[in-house]
PDB file of C-alpha atoms in Angstrom:
ATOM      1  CA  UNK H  95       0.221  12.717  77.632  1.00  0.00           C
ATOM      2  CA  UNK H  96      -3.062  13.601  76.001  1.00  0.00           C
ATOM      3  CA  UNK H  97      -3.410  13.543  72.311  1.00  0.00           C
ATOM      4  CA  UNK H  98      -6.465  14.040  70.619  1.00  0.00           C
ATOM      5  CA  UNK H  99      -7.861  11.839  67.993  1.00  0.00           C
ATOM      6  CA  UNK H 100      -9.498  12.444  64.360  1.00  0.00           C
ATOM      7  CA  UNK H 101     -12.614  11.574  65.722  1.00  0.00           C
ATOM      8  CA  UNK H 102     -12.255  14.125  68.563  1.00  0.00           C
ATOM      9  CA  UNK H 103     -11.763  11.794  71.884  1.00  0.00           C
ATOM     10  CA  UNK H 104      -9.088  12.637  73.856  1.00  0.00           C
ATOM     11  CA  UNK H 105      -7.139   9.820  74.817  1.00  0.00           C
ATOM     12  CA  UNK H 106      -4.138   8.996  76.725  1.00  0.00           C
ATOM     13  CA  UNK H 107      -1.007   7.863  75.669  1.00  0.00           C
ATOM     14  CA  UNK H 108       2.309   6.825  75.987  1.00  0.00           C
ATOM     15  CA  UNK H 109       4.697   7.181  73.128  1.00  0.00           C
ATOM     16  CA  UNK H 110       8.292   6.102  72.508  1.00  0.00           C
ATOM     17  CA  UNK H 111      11.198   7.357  70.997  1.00  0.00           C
ATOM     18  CA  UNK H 112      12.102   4.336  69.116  1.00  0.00           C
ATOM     19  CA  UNK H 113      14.074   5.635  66.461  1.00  0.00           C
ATOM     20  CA  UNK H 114      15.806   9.308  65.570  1.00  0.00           C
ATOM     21  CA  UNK H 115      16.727   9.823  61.897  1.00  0.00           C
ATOM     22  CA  UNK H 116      18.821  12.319  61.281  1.00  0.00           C
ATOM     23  CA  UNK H 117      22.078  13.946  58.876  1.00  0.00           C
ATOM     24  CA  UNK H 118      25.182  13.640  61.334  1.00  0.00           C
ATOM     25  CA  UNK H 119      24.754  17.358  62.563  1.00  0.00           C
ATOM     26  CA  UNK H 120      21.359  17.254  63.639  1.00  0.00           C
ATOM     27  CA  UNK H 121      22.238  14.104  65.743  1.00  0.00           C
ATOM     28  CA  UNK H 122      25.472  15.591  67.439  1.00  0.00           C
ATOM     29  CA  UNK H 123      22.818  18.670  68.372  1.00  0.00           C
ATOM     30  CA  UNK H 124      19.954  15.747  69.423  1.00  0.00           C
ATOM     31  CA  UNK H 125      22.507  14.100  71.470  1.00  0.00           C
ATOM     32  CA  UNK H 126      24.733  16.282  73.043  1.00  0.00           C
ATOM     33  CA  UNK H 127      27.649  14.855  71.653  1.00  0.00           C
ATOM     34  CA  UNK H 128      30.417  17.338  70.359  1.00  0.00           C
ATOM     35  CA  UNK H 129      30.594  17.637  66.483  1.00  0.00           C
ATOM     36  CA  UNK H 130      33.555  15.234  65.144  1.00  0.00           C
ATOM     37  CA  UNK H 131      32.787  12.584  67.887  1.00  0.00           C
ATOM     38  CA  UNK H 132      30.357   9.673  67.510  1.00  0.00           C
ATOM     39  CA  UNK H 133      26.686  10.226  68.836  1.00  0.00           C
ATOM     40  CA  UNK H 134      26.443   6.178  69.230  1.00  0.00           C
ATOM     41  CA  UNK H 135      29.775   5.202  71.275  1.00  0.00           C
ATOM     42  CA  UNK H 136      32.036   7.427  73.605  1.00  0.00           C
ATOM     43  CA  UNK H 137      35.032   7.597  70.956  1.00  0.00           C
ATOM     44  CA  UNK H 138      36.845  11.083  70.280  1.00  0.00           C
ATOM     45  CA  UNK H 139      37.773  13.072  67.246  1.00  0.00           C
ATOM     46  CA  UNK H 140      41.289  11.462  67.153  1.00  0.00           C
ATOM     47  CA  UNK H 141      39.832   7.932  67.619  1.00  0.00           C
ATOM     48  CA  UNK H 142      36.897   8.028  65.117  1.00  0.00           C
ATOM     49  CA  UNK H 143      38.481   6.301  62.118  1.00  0.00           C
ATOM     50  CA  UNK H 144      39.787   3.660  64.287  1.00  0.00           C
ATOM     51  CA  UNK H 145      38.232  -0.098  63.248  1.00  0.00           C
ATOM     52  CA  UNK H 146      37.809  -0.333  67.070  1.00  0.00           C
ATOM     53  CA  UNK H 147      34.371   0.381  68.204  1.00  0.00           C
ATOM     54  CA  UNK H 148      34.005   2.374  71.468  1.00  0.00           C
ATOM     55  CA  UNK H 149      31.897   1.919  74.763  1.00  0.00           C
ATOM     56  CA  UNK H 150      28.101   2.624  73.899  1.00  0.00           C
ATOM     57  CA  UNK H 151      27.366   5.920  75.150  1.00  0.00           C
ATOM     58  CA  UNK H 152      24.500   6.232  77.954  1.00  0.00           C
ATOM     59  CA  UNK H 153      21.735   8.731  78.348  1.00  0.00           C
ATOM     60  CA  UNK H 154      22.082   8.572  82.208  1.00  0.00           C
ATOM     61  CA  UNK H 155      25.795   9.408  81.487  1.00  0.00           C
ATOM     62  CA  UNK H 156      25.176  11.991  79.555  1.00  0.00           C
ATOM     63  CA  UNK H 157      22.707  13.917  81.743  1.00  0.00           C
ATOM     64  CA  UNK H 158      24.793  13.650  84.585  1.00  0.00           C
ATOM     65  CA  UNK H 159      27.772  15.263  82.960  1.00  0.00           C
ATOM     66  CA  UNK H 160      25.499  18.048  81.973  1.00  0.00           C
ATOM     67  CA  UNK H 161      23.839  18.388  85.559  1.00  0.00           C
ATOM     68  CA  UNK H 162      27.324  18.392  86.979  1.00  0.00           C
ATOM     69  CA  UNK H 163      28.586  20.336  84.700  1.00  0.00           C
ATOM     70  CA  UNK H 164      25.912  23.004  85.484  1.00  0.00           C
ATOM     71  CA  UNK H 165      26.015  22.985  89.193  1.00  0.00           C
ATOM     72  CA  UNK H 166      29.796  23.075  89.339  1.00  0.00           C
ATOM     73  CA  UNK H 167      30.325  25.765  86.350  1.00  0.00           C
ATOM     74  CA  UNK H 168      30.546  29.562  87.563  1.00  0.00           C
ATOM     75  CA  UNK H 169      29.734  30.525  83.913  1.00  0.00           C
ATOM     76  CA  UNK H 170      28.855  29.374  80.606  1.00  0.00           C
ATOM     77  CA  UNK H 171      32.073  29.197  79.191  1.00  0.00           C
ATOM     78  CA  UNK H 172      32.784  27.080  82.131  1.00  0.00           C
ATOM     79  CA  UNK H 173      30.149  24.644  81.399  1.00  0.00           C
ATOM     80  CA  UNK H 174      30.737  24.032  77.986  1.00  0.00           C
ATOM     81  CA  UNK H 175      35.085  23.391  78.483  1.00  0.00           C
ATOM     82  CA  UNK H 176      33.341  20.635  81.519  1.00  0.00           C
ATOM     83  CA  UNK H 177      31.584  19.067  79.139  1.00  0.00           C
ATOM     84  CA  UNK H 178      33.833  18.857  75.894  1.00  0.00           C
ATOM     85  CA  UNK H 179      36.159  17.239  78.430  1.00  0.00           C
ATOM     86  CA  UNK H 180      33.765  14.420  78.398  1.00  0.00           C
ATOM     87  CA  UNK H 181      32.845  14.569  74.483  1.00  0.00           C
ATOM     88  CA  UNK H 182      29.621  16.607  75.174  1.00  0.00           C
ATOM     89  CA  UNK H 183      28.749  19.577  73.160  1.00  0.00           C
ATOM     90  CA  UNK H 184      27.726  21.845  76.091  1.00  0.00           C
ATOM     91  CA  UNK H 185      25.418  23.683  73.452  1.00  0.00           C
ATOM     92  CA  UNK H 186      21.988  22.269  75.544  1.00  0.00           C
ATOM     93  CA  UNK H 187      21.561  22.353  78.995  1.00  0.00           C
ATOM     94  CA  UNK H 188      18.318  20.494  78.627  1.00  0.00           C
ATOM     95  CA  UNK H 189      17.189  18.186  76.053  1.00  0.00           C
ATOM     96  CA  UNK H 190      13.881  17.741  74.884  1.00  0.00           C
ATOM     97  CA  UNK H 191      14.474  13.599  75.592  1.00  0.00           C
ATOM     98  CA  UNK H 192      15.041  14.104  79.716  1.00  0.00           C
ATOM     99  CA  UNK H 193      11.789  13.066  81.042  1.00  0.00           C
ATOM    100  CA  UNK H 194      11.410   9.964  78.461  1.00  0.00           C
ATOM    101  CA  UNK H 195      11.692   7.219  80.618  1.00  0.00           C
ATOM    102  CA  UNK H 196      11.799   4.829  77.783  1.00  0.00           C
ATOM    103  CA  UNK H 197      13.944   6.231  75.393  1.00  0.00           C
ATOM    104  CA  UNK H 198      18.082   6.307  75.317  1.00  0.00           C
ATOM    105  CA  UNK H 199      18.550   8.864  72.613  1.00  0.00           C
ATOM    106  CA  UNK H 200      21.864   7.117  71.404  1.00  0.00           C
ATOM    107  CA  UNK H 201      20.562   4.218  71.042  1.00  0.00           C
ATOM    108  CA  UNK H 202      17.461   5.831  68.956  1.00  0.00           C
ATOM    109  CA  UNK H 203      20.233   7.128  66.745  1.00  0.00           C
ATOM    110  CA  UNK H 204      20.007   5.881  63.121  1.00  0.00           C
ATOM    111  CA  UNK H 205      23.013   6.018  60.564  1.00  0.00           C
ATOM    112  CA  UNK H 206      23.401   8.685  58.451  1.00  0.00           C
ATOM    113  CA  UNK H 207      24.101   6.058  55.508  1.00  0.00           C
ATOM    114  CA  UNK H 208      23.442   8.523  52.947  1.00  0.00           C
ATOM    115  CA  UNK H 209      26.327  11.288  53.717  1.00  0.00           C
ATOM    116  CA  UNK H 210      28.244   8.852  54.632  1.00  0.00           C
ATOM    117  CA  UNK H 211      28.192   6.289  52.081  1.00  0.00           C
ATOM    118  CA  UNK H 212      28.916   9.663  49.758  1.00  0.00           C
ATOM    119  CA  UNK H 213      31.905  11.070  51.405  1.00  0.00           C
ATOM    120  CA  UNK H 214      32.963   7.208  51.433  1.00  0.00           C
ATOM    121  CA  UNK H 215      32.790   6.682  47.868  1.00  0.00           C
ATOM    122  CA  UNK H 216      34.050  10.275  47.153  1.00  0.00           C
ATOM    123  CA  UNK H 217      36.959  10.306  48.986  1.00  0.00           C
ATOM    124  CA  UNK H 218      37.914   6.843  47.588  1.00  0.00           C
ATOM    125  CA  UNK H 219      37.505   8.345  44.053  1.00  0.00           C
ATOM    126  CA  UNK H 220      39.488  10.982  44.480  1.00  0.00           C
ATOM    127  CA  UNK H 221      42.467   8.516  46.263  1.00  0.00           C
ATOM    128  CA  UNK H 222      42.274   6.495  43.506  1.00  0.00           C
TER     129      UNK H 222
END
């Protein structure tokens, strides 16, 4: 891509997405992944507070559940129930981060360390 510079060349460049901060509802809308699952790993809503960590979620899997999910579906009703059967929101049918070859969006994924180190420490106030 072109980007222009402050001392007005024009220059080409190649960025990358190295890392994506964001609170935990902007990255299940960044990543596709349905609210209540984890945007990092490929574990459900039931499976979440497990100690267990899941398989790492894939952008490659995650763009070809969508493209499948769009060819096959007859409507969009029928796209989104395809996807939530494979923990995908079904809310984007195109994410910004499809054509960056060098970026896996899950893996750019940061922790939201603030929320949750708050609804940690709150909920273990009010338990105790």
């Amino acid at each position: 891509m072109e980007v222009t510079f402050g001392n007005g060349y024009v220059r080409r460049v190649h960025p990358i997405l190295a890392c994506y901060i964001a609170d935990y509802l902007e990255q299940c809308l960044v990543t596709c992944c349905k609210y209540g699952t984890c945007p990092k790993c490929d574990l459900g809503e039931d499976e979440i507070g497990n100690r267990e960590g899941g398989k790492w979620r894939m952008q490659r899997d995650t763009l070809n559940t969508i493209k499948e999910a769009a060819a096959s579906a007859t409507s969009m009703t029928a796209f989104q129930l395809r996807c939530k059967q494979d923990h995908i929101s079904g809310a984007v049918m195109c994410p910004f981060w499809d054509s960056f070859p060098l970026c896996d969006i899950h893996l750019s994924i940061t922790p939201d360390v603030l929320h949750q180190l708050y609804q940690g420490i709150v909920k273990y106030l009010v338990l105790w």
